[in-house]
mmCIF file of C-alpha atoms and ligand atoms in Angstrom:
data_model
loop_
_atom_site.group_PDB
_atom_site.id
_atom_site.type_symbol
_atom_site.label_atom_id
_atom_site.label_comp_id
_atom_site.label_asym_id
_atom_site.label_seq_id
_atom_site.Cartn_x
_atom_site.Cartn_y
_atom_site.Cartn_z
ATOM 1 C CA MET P 70 -34.826 3.811 29.790
ATOM 2 C CA ALA P 71 -32.083 2.307 27.670
ATOM 3 C CA LYS P 72 -30.250 -0.954 28.006
ATOM 4 C CA VAL P 73 -26.685 -1.744 26.990
ATOM 5 C CA LYS P 74 -25.554 -5.293 26.201
ATOM 6 C CA ILE P 75 -21.792 -5.941 26.062
ATOM 7 C CA ASP P 76 -20.358 -9.026 24.337
ATOM 8 C CA ILE P 77 -17.638 -9.633 26.905
ATOM 9 C CA GLU P 78 -15.918 -12.423 24.963
ATOM 10 C CA LYS P 79 -15.281 -10.101 21.985
ATOM 11 C CA CYS P 80 -14.188 -7.251 24.269
ATOM 12 C CA LYS P 81 -10.460 -6.416 24.138
ATOM 13 C CA GLY P 82 -10.463 -4.200 27.214
ATOM 14 C CA CYS P 83 -9.467 -0.997 25.421
ATOM 15 C CA PHE P 84 -11.897 0.938 27.676
ATOM 16 C CA LEU P 85 -12.688 3.578 25.072
ATOM 17 C CA CYS P 86 -16.340 2.994 26.007
ATOM 18 C CA VAL P 87 -15.433 3.737 29.634
ATOM 19 C CA SER P 88 -13.762 7.034 28.646
ATOM 20 C CA PHE P 89 -16.545 8.261 26.359
ATOM 21 C CA CYS P 90 -19.692 7.385 28.314
ATOM 22 C CA PRO P 91 -20.932 10.860 29.309
ATOM 23 C CA LYS P 92 -22.320 9.440 32.566
ATOM 24 C CA ARG P 93 -19.368 7.144 33.259
ATOM 25 C CA LEU P 94 -21.660 4.161 33.677
ATOM 26 C CA ILE P 95 -19.248 1.565 32.257
ATOM 27 C CA LYS P 96 -16.299 0.249 34.270
ATOM 28 C CA PRO P 97 -13.589 -2.379 33.825
ATOM 29 C CA ASP P 98 -14.840 -5.726 35.147
ATOM 30 C CA SER P 99 -12.911 -7.425 37.944
ATOM 31 C CA LYS P 100 -12.983 -10.850 36.235
ATOM 32 C CA LEU P 101 -11.041 -11.781 33.099
ATOM 33 C CA ASN P 102 -12.699 -12.996 29.893
ATOM 34 C CA ARG P 103 -11.408 -15.940 27.837
ATOM 35 C CA ARG P 104 -8.947 -13.655 26.046
ATOM 36 C CA GLY P 105 -7.400 -12.887 29.397
ATOM 37 C CA VAL P 106 -8.449 -9.240 29.480
ATOM 38 C CA ARG P 107 -10.724 -7.427 31.862
ATOM 39 C CA PRO P 108 -13.790 -6.678 29.747
ATOM 40 C CA ALA P 109 -16.010 -3.636 30.037
ATOM 41 C CA LYS P 110 -18.972 -3.946 32.390
ATOM 42 C CA MET P 111 -22.139 -1.865 32.652
ATOM 43 C CA GLU P 112 -22.232 -0.784 36.291
ATOM 44 C CA ILE P 113 -25.263 1.466 36.596
ATOM 45 C CA ASP P 114 -27.803 0.204 34.070
ATOM 46 C CA SER P 115 -30.656 2.323 35.360
ATOM 47 C CA GLN P 116 -29.047 5.623 34.324
ATOM 48 C CA CYS P 117 -28.192 4.786 30.727
ATOM 49 C CA LEU P 118 -29.226 7.528 28.271
ATOM 50 C CA GLY P 119 -29.105 5.297 25.208
ATOM 51 C CA CYS P 120 -26.863 7.896 23.560
ATOM 52 C CA ALA P 121 -24.746 5.116 21.966
ATOM 53 C CA MET P 122 -21.444 6.977 22.425
ATOM 54 C CA CYS P 123 -19.946 3.776 23.887
ATOM 55 C CA ALA P 124 -21.081 1.690 20.928
ATOM 56 C CA VAL P 125 -19.981 4.227 18.302
ATOM 57 C CA ILE P 126 -16.395 4.312 19.623
ATOM 58 C CA CYS P 127 -16.064 0.544 20.311
ATOM 59 C CA PRO P 128 -13.540 -0.791 17.775
ATOM 60 C CA ASP P 129 -14.802 -4.346 18.234
ATOM 61 C CA CYS P 130 -18.525 -3.830 17.867
ATOM 62 C CA CYS P 131 -19.170 -5.421 21.261
ATOM 63 C CA ILE P 132 -22.011 -3.146 22.327
ATOM 64 C CA GLU P 133 -25.693 -3.405 21.487
ATOM 65 C CA ILE P 134 -28.192 -0.832 22.684
ATOM 66 C CA TYR P 135 -31.928 -1.209 23.263
ATOM 67 C CA LYS P 136 -34.243 1.695 23.958
ATOM 68 C CA MET W 141 -44.550 0.119 28.418
ATOM 69 C CA LYS W 142 -43.415 -0.135 24.787
ATOM 70 C CA GLU W 143 -41.106 -3.047 23.987
ATOM 71 C CA ALA W 144 -37.416 -2.067 23.800
ATOM 72 C CA GLN W 145 -36.116 -1.576 20.244
ATOM 73 C CA LYS W 146 -32.575 -2.379 19.232
ATOM 74 C CA ILE W 147 -31.072 1.012 18.363
ATOM 75 C CA PHE W 148 -27.463 -0.034 17.841
ATOM 76 C CA SER W 149 -26.051 -3.373 16.768
ATOM 77 C CA ARG W 150 -23.553 -5.020 14.447
ATOM 78 C CA PRO W 151 -24.300 -4.193 10.800
ATOM 79 C CA ARG W 152 -25.355 -7.089 8.533
ATOM 80 C CA SER W 153 -22.249 -6.555 6.374
ATOM 81 C CA LEU W 154 -19.819 -7.113 9.286
ATOM 82 C CA ARG W 155 -19.357 -10.796 10.123
ATOM 83 C CA ASN W 156 -20.039 -11.788 13.700
ATOM 84 C CA ILE W 157 -16.451 -12.802 14.508
ATOM 85 C CA SER W 158 -13.599 -11.258 16.481
ATOM 86 C CA THR W 159 -10.944 -9.411 14.525
ATOM 87 C CA HIS W 160 -7.197 -9.904 14.917
ATOM 88 C CA TYR W 161 -6.687 -6.173 15.557
ATOM 89 C CA CYS W 162 -5.074 -4.916 18.756
ATOM 90 C CA GLY W 163 -7.371 -3.424 21.419
ATOM 91 C CA GLY W 164 -8.231 0.193 20.574
ATOM 92 C CA CYS W 165 -7.125 -0.084 16.917
ATOM 93 C CA GLY W 166 -8.937 2.254 14.517
ATOM 94 C CA HIS W 167 -9.266 -0.387 11.801
ATOM 95 C CA GLY W 168 -12.164 -1.998 13.683
ATOM 96 C CA ILE W 169 -14.145 1.254 13.765
ATOM 97 C CA ALA W 170 -13.432 1.960 10.091
ATOM 98 C CA HIS W 171 -14.533 -1.563 9.087
ATOM 99 C CA ARG W 172 -17.801 -1.107 10.964
ATOM 100 C CA LEU W 173 -18.488 2.290 9.360
ATOM 101 C CA VAL W 174 -18.013 0.872 5.868
ATOM 102 C CA ALA W 175 -20.304 -2.065 6.719
ATOM 103 C CA GLU W 176 -23.004 0.262 8.130
ATOM 104 C CA ILE W 177 -22.887 2.406 4.973
ATOM 105 C CA VAL W 178 -23.045 -0.600 2.643
ATOM 106 C CA ASP W 179 -26.172 -1.710 4.543
ATOM 107 C CA GLU W 180 -27.739 1.745 4.553
ATOM 108 C CA LEU W 181 -27.140 2.295 0.829
ATOM 109 C CA GLY W 182 -28.502 -1.185 0.095
ATOM 110 C CA ILE W 183 -25.451 -2.131 -1.993
ATOM 111 C CA ARG W 184 -24.329 -5.358 -0.260
ATOM 112 C CA GLU W 185 -24.949 -7.373 -3.430
ATOM 113 C CA ARG W 186 -23.217 -4.770 -5.635
ATOM 114 C CA VAL W 187 -20.153 -3.734 -3.669
ATOM 115 C CA ILE W 188 -16.645 -5.144 -4.220
ATOM 116 C CA ALA W 189 -13.845 -4.262 -1.807
ATOM 117 C CA VAL W 190 -10.135 -4.475 -2.533
ATOM 118 C CA ALA W 191 -8.172 -5.231 0.636
ATOM 119 C CA PRO W 192 -4.570 -4.048 1.092
ATOM 120 C CA VAL W 193 -1.376 -5.468 2.473
ATOM 121 C CA GLY W 194 -0.977 -4.153 5.990
ATOM 122 C CA CYS W 195 -2.800 -4.914 9.215
ATOM 123 C CA ALA W 196 -6.094 -4.862 7.250
ATOM 124 C CA VAL W 197 -4.896 -7.624 4.902
ATOM 125 C CA ILE W 198 -7.692 -9.990 5.913
ATOM 126 C CA ALA W 199 -10.480 -7.404 5.843
ATOM 127 C CA TYR W 200 -12.154 -9.841 3.429
ATOM 128 C CA ASP W 201 -12.712 -12.197 6.360
ATOM 129 C CA TYR W 202 -14.568 -9.476 8.260
ATOM 130 C CA TRP W 203 -16.839 -7.945 5.626
ATOM 131 C CA ASP W 204 -19.770 -10.033 4.474
ATOM 132 C CA PHE W 205 -19.715 -8.940 0.836
ATOM 133 C CA ASP W 206 -17.487 -9.595 -2.170
ATOM 134 C CA CYS W 207 -13.826 -8.717 -1.696
ATOM 135 C CA SER W 208 -10.597 -9.072 -3.588
ATOM 136 C CA GLU W 209 -7.029 -8.784 -2.359
ATOM 137 C CA ALA W 210 -4.190 -6.883 -4.013
ATOM 138 C CA ALA W 211 -0.415 -7.076 -3.824
ATOM 139 C CA HIS W 212 1.102 -4.428 -1.562
ATOM 140 C CA GLY W 213 0.210 -0.956 -2.880
ATOM 141 C CA ARG W 214 -1.617 -2.201 -5.961
ATOM 142 C CA ALA W 215 -5.200 -1.981 -4.696
ATOM 143 C CA LEU W 216 -6.099 0.866 -7.047
ATOM 144 C CA ALA W 217 -4.742 -1.000 -10.072
ATOM 145 C CA VAL W 218 -6.899 -4.006 -9.141
ATOM 146 C CA ALA W 219 -9.895 -1.738 -8.439
ATOM 147 C CA THR W 220 -9.437 -0.070 -11.835
ATOM 148 C CA GLY W 221 -9.631 -3.446 -13.557
ATOM 149 C CA ILE W 222 -12.700 -4.565 -11.622
ATOM 150 C CA LYS W 223 -14.593 -1.301 -12.142
ATOM 151 C CA ARG W 224 -13.823 -1.110 -15.852
ATOM 152 C CA VAL W 225 -15.020 -4.661 -16.445
ATOM 153 C CA ARG W 226 -17.982 -4.396 -14.067
ATOM 154 C CA PRO W 227 -19.086 -0.739 -14.048
ATOM 155 C CA GLN W 228 -22.386 -1.793 -12.457
ATOM 156 C CA ASN W 229 -20.534 -2.688 -9.233
ATOM 157 C CA ILE W 230 -19.532 -0.286 -6.466
ATOM 158 C CA VAL W 231 -15.791 -0.742 -6.052
ATOM 159 C CA PHE W 232 -13.679 0.543 -3.202
ATOM 160 C CA THR W 233 -10.169 0.062 -1.869
ATOM 161 C CA TYR W 234 -9.232 0.076 1.805
ATOM 162 C CA GLN W 235 -5.556 0.947 2.252
ATOM 163 C CA GLY W 236 -3.076 2.004 4.907
ATOM 164 C CA ASP W 237 -0.555 4.809 4.526
ATOM 165 C CA GLY W 238 2.319 2.431 3.774
ATOM 166 C CA ASP W 239 0.237 0.682 1.153
ATOM 167 C CA LEU W 240 -1.308 3.765 -0.468
ATOM 168 C CA ALA W 241 1.351 6.420 0.020
ATOM 169 C CA ALA W 242 4.679 4.524 -0.042
ATOM 170 C CA ILE W 243 4.871 1.399 -2.193
ATOM 171 C CA GLY W 244 1.586 2.241 -3.974
ATOM 172 C CA THR W 245 2.116 5.970 -4.603
ATOM 173 C CA SER W 246 2.332 5.504 -8.347
ATOM 174 C CA GLU W 247 -0.861 3.409 -8.601
ATOM 175 C CA THR W 248 -2.647 5.902 -6.355
ATOM 176 C CA ILE W 249 -1.687 8.996 -8.330
ATOM 177 C CA HIS W 250 -2.409 7.490 -11.730
ATOM 178 C CA ALA W 251 -5.764 5.965 -10.780
ATOM 179 C CA ALA W 252 -6.792 9.352 -9.370
ATOM 180 C CA ASN W 253 -5.486 11.194 -12.424
ATOM 181 C CA ARG W 254 -7.424 8.885 -14.748
ATOM 182 C CA GLY W 255 -10.522 9.697 -12.700
ATOM 183 C CA GLU W 256 -11.385 6.061 -12.078
ATOM 184 C CA ASN W 257 -14.900 6.001 -10.631
ATOM 185 C CA VAL W 258 -13.884 4.146 -7.471
ATOM 186 C CA THR W 259 -13.782 5.055 -3.775
ATOM 187 C CA VAL W 260 -10.714 4.910 -1.536
ATOM 188 C CA ILE W 261 -10.794 4.490 2.223
ATOM 189 C CA PHE W 262 -7.310 5.643 3.210
ATOM 190 C CA ILE W 263 -6.373 4.697 6.775
ATOM 191 C CA ASN W 264 -3.658 7.083 7.924
ATOM 192 C CA ASN W 265 -2.142 5.851 11.182
ATOM 193 C CA ALA W 266 1.252 7.485 10.582
ATOM 194 C CA ILE W 267 3.073 4.156 10.837
ATOM 195 C CA TYR W 268 3.576 0.693 9.323
ATOM 196 C CA GLY W 269 1.560 -1.413 11.752
ATOM 197 C CA MET W 270 1.776 -4.886 10.283
ATOM 198 C CA THR W 271 5.556 -5.040 9.983
ATOM 199 C CA GLY W 272 6.387 -3.688 13.414
ATOM 200 C CA GLY W 273 6.051 0.081 13.600
ATOM 201 C CA GLN W 274 8.445 1.456 10.986
ATOM 202 C CA MET W 275 8.238 5.041 9.677
ATOM 203 C CA ALA W 276 5.526 5.681 7.076
ATOM 204 C CA PRO W 277 5.431 8.593 4.599
ATOM 205 C CA THR W 278 2.815 10.122 6.918
ATOM 206 C CA THR W 279 4.846 9.783 10.132
ATOM 207 C CA LEU W 280 4.995 13.161 11.883
ATOM 208 C CA LEU W 281 8.221 15.113 12.325
ATOM 209 C CA GLY W 282 9.744 14.141 15.644
ATOM 210 C CA GLN W 283 7.676 10.937 15.850
ATOM 211 C CA ARG W 284 9.686 7.976 17.112
ATOM 212 C CA THR W 285 9.304 4.744 15.169
ATOM 213 C CA ALA W 286 11.339 1.544 14.813
ATOM 214 C CA THR W 287 13.274 3.147 11.934
ATOM 215 C CA THR W 288 13.396 6.698 13.356
ATOM 216 C CA PRO W 289 14.384 5.983 16.976
ATOM 217 C CA ALA W 290 15.420 9.608 17.484
ATOM 218 C CA GLY W 291 12.268 10.943 15.781
ATOM 219 C CA ARG W 292 11.586 11.750 12.119
ATOM 220 C CA GLN W 293 13.782 14.583 10.847
ATOM 221 C CA ILE W 294 12.893 16.647 7.822
ATOM 222 C CA GLY W 295 16.411 16.824 6.385
ATOM 223 C CA VAL W 296 16.928 13.069 6.637
ATOM 224 C CA HIS W 297 13.475 11.533 6.080
ATOM 225 C CA GLY W 298 11.453 14.268 4.357
ATOM 226 C CA ALA W 299 8.240 15.869 5.596
ATOM 227 C CA PRO W 300 4.923 14.028 6.192
ATOM 228 C CA LEU W 301 3.389 13.383 2.771
ATOM 229 C CA LYS W 302 0.002 15.066 2.220
ATOM 230 C CA ILE W 303 -1.444 12.676 -0.320
ATOM 231 C CA SER W 304 -4.987 14.056 -0.017
ATOM 232 C CA GLU W 305 -3.895 17.623 -0.773
ATOM 233 C CA MET W 306 -1.719 16.372 -3.648
ATOM 234 C CA LEU W 307 -4.522 14.369 -5.249
ATOM 235 C CA ALA W 308 -6.922 17.299 -4.877
ATOM 236 C CA LEU W 309 -4.844 19.129 -7.512
ATOM 237 C CA LEU W 310 -5.841 16.586 -10.162
ATOM 238 C CA PRO W 311 -8.840 17.621 -12.290
ATOM 239 C CA ALA W 312 -10.424 14.141 -12.405
ATOM 240 C CA VAL W 313 -10.575 13.858 -8.605
ATOM 241 C CA LYS W 314 -14.102 14.728 -7.458
ATOM 242 C CA TYR W 315 -14.284 14.205 -3.714
ATOM 243 C CA ILE W 316 -11.677 14.195 -0.960
ATOM 244 C CA GLU W 317 -12.281 14.629 2.751
ATOM 245 C CA ARG W 318 -10.079 14.046 5.797
ATOM 246 C CA VAL W 319 -11.783 12.739 8.922
ATOM 247 C CA SER W 320 -10.701 11.272 12.240
ATOM 248 C CA LEU W 321 -11.787 8.508 14.604
ATOM 249 C CA HIS W 322 -10.681 10.200 17.834
ATOM 250 C CA SER W 323 -14.118 10.553 19.477
ATOM 251 C CA PRO W 324 -17.680 9.300 18.932
ATOM 252 C CA GLN W 325 -18.593 12.682 17.408
ATOM 253 C CA GLU W 326 -15.730 12.457 14.909
ATOM 254 C CA VAL W 327 -16.617 8.837 14.135
ATOM 255 C CA LEU W 328 -20.118 9.971 13.167
ATOM 256 C CA LYS W 329 -18.654 12.715 10.935
ATOM 257 C CA ALA W 330 -16.335 10.136 9.368
ATOM 258 C CA LYS W 331 -19.337 7.986 8.581
ATOM 259 C CA SER W 332 -21.093 10.865 6.785
ATOM 260 C CA ALA W 333 -17.963 11.554 4.727
ATOM 261 C CA ILE W 334 -17.546 7.904 3.705
ATOM 262 C CA LYS W 335 -21.204 7.786 2.741
ATOM 263 C CA ARG W 336 -20.794 10.910 0.559
ATOM 264 C CA ALA W 337 -17.795 9.315 -1.139
ATOM 265 C CA PHE W 338 -19.767 6.141 -1.959
ATOM 266 C CA GLN W 339 -22.683 8.268 -3.153
ATOM 267 C CA SER W 340 -20.320 10.170 -5.433
ATOM 268 C CA GLN W 341 -19.339 6.852 -7.061
ATOM 269 C CA ILE W 342 -22.980 5.754 -7.317
ATOM 270 C CA ASP W 343 -23.676 9.080 -9.084
ATOM 271 C CA ASN W 344 -20.782 8.330 -11.501
ATOM 272 C CA LEU W 345 -18.882 11.496 -10.595
ATOM 273 C CA GLY W 346 -15.347 10.056 -10.588
ATOM 274 C CA PHE W 347 -12.543 9.387 -8.116
ATOM 275 C CA SER W 348 -13.424 9.793 -4.428
ATOM 276 C CA MET W 349 -11.304 9.320 -1.329
ATOM 277 C CA VAL W 350 -11.714 9.670 2.429
ATOM 278 C CA GLU W 351 -8.546 9.877 4.508
ATOM 279 C CA VAL W 352 -9.216 8.555 8.001
ATOM 280 C CA LEU W 353 -6.881 9.479 10.876
ATOM 281 C CA SER W 354 -6.835 6.246 12.857
ATOM 282 C CA ALA W 355 -5.054 5.096 16.007
ATOM 283 C CA CYS W 356 -2.305 2.468 16.221
ATOM 284 C CA PRO W 357 -1.938 2.331 20.021
ATOM 285 C CA THR W 358 0.504 -0.581 19.783
ATOM 286 C CA TYR W 359 3.200 1.093 17.707
ATOM 287 C CA TRP W 360 2.547 4.594 18.964
ATOM 288 C CA ASP W 361 3.272 3.011 22.332
ATOM 289 C CA MET W 362 0.225 4.620 23.937
ATOM 290 C CA PRO W 363 -2.847 3.341 25.769
ATOM 291 C CA PRO W 364 -5.944 3.526 23.500
ATOM 292 C CA LYS W 365 -7.474 6.721 24.938
ATOM 293 C CA LYS W 366 -4.128 8.526 24.896
ATOM 294 C CA ALA W 367 -3.712 7.516 21.246
ATOM 295 C CA LEU W 368 -7.057 9.137 20.419
ATOM 296 C CA ASP W 369 -6.023 12.293 22.302
ATOM 297 C CA TRP W 370 -2.777 12.345 20.306
ATOM 298 C CA ILE W 371 -4.785 12.359 17.059
ATOM 299 C CA ARG W 372 -6.899 15.240 18.397
ATOM 300 C CA ASP W 373 -4.015 17.311 19.816
ATOM 301 C CA VAL W 374 -1.071 16.529 17.519
ATOM 302 C CA MET W 375 -1.810 14.521 14.389
ATOM 303 C CA SER W 376 -4.841 16.530 13.236
ATOM 304 C CA LYS W 377 -2.727 19.718 13.447
ATOM 305 C CA GLU W 378 -0.409 18.262 10.793
ATOM 306 C CA PHE W 379 -3.299 16.691 8.865
ATOM 307 C CA PRO W 380 -6.187 19.187 9.178
ATOM 308 C CA LEU W 381 -9.686 17.704 9.105
ATOM 309 C CA GLY W 382 -12.385 18.660 6.661
ATOM 310 C CA ARG W 383 -13.379 18.681 3.030
ATOM 311 C CA ILE W 384 -10.332 19.059 0.786
ATOM 312 C CA LYS W 385 -12.159 18.842 -2.541
HETATM 313 C C1 TPP S 297 6.079 -6.046 -1.948
HETATM 314 C C2 TPP S 297 6.056 -5.982 -0.455
HETATM 315 N N1 TPP S 297 6.942 -5.157 0.173
HETATM 316 C C3 TPP S 297 6.924 -5.059 1.528
HETATM 317 C C4 TPP S 297 6.023 -5.789 2.263
HETATM 318 C C5 TPP S 297 6.040 -5.673 3.769
HETATM 319 N N2 TPP S 297 4.911 -4.910 4.285
HETATM 320 C C6 TPP S 297 3.782 -5.517 4.689
HETATM 321 S S1 TPP S 297 2.643 -4.467 5.315
HETATM 322 C C7 TPP S 297 3.682 -3.136 5.079
HETATM 323 C C8 TPP S 297 3.262 -1.738 5.469
HETATM 324 C C9 TPP S 297 1.971 -1.661 6.179
HETATM 325 O O1 TPP S 297 1.688 -0.368 6.600
HETATM 326 P P1 TPP S 297 0.349 0.374 6.289
HETATM 327 O O2 TPP S 297 -0.004 0.270 4.856
HETATM 328 O O3 TPP S 297 0.464 1.763 6.826
HETATM 329 O O4 TPP S 297 -0.776 -0.452 7.065
HETATM 330 P P2 TPP S 297 -1.000 -0.717 8.630
HETATM 331 O O5 TPP S 297 -0.382 -2.067 8.873
HETATM 332 O O6 TPP S 297 -0.372 0.388 9.410
HETATM 333 O O7 TPP S 297 -2.483 -0.749 8.776
HETATM 334 C C10 TPP S 297 4.880 -3.553 4.503
HETATM 335 C C11 TPP S 297 6.002 -2.658 4.186
HETATM 336 C C12 TPP S 297 5.133 -6.646 1.570
HETATM 337 N N3 TPP S 297 4.216 -7.370 2.219
HETATM 338 N N4 TPP S 297 5.171 -6.717 0.220
HETATM 339 S S1 SF4 S 298 -14.814 -0.135 23.666
HETATM 340 FE FE1 SF4 S 298 -15.492 -2.222 23.131
HETATM 341 S S2 SF4 S 298 -13.626 -3.472 23.145
HETATM 342 FE FE2 SF4 S 298 -13.140 -1.548 24.195
HETATM 343 S S3 SF4 S 298 -13.533 -2.016 26.363
HETATM 344 FE FE3 SF4 S 298 -15.436 -1.147 25.569
HETATM 345 S S4 SF4 S 298 -16.632 -2.910 24.907
HETATM 346 FE FE4 SF4 S 298 -14.550 -3.628 25.174
HETATM 347 S S1 SF4 S 299 -25.531 4.493 25.799
HETATM 348 FE FE1 SF4 S 299 -24.602 6.409 26.491
HETATM 349 S S2 SF4 S 299 -25.144 6.560 28.649
HETATM 350 FE FE2 SF4 S 299 -25.535 4.433 28.046
HETATM 351 S S3 SF4 S 299 -23.629 3.374 28.588
HETATM 352 FE FE3 SF4 S 299 -23.446 3.978 26.440
HETATM 353 S S4 SF4 S 299 -22.403 5.950 26.490
HETATM 354 FE FE4 SF4 S 299 -23.150 5.545 28.578
HETATM 355 S S1 SF4 S 300 -0.393 -2.872 14.937
HETATM 356 FE FE1 SF4 S 300 -1.487 -0.931 14.989
HETATM 357 S S2 SF4 S 300 -2.679 -0.817 13.071
HETATM 358 FE FE2 SF4 S 300 -2.046 -2.968 13.396
HETATM 359 S S3 SF4 S 300 -3.757 -3.949 14.485
HETATM 360 FE FE3 SF4 S 300 -2.306 -3.251 16.046
HETATM 361 S S4 SF4 S 300 -3.027 -1.195 16.596
HETATM 362 FE FE4 SF4 S 300 -4.002 -1.728 14.659
#
């Protein structure tokens, strides 16, 4: 099982990770970060494939993956 | 159970700070790819970047290796000087389309024609980002910008300039590839191409360049995912991907 860690304070809310996760596990958070944007949030941790598509497309290098 | 291993994280050569780029901007991905490659090739102590004028003007604050800065368009003149004096270093420029293909066209063509053994990361986002979204030489026909509000017209503004194809005609140019950052798969291909270009310099083969189709959601006036789809569906038809030389 893989684990995704998102640095929500660096996140700019572009949601490219949301669009490219093949299992659609990441969603926009309901709370704002300090930048005033809704950051990305891992919703269904238990199904993560560890494929790193979210991290590869993230322009702000916010995503770390452990497997 | 085996302890979890980190399989993806920030490369050593990319400082752990936020960038000033807009959300969804391709510059952030391109910076990371360069940093990953510098780490993987083990050249962090040998590499010298030349940053442009354009949105990437403070790339030197983001990369954790030696960098210089050049006046607008002159990155390849500065890179020529550095590489000739310090041939043991790996020297690359990172330039936008306004920088490389408008004000810097002359420096670009002559550095390539001299076969300077440097690498160019050419960020083609079909617009001037830093100054507010004016037309670039690479703006597509019909594309609306601050200076082409009715869309670029061939008879008035000329056709999109294909710098990569032009440079490929020069005998001293050894490696040119056009890649795109419109999906994770394409980002991984872009990384391989940039790595080949650096390797070509390490092997002393001569001038190498990778043109990277990169999104500017802000001045394309599109949400980030739509901007990536526009590269896939429209921009890459005008600027076909793949090895050019
Ligand atoms: C000599 C000079 N002329 C004009 C400018 C204004 N200027 C700054 S950045 C830029 C173009 C930037 O576009 P591009 O190279 O495509 O980079 P982007 O910002 O899109 O990444 C221009 C014209 C300048 N800084 N210096
Ligand atoms: S791709 Fe990165 S910056 Fe964009 S929403 Fe996801 S984590 Fe945030
Ligand atoms: S690693 Fe793959 S499956 Fe897991 S969140 Fe990222 S894109 Fe989705
Ligand atoms: S203006 Fe365009 S190129 Fe510049 S940082 Fe914003 S999205 Fe990126």
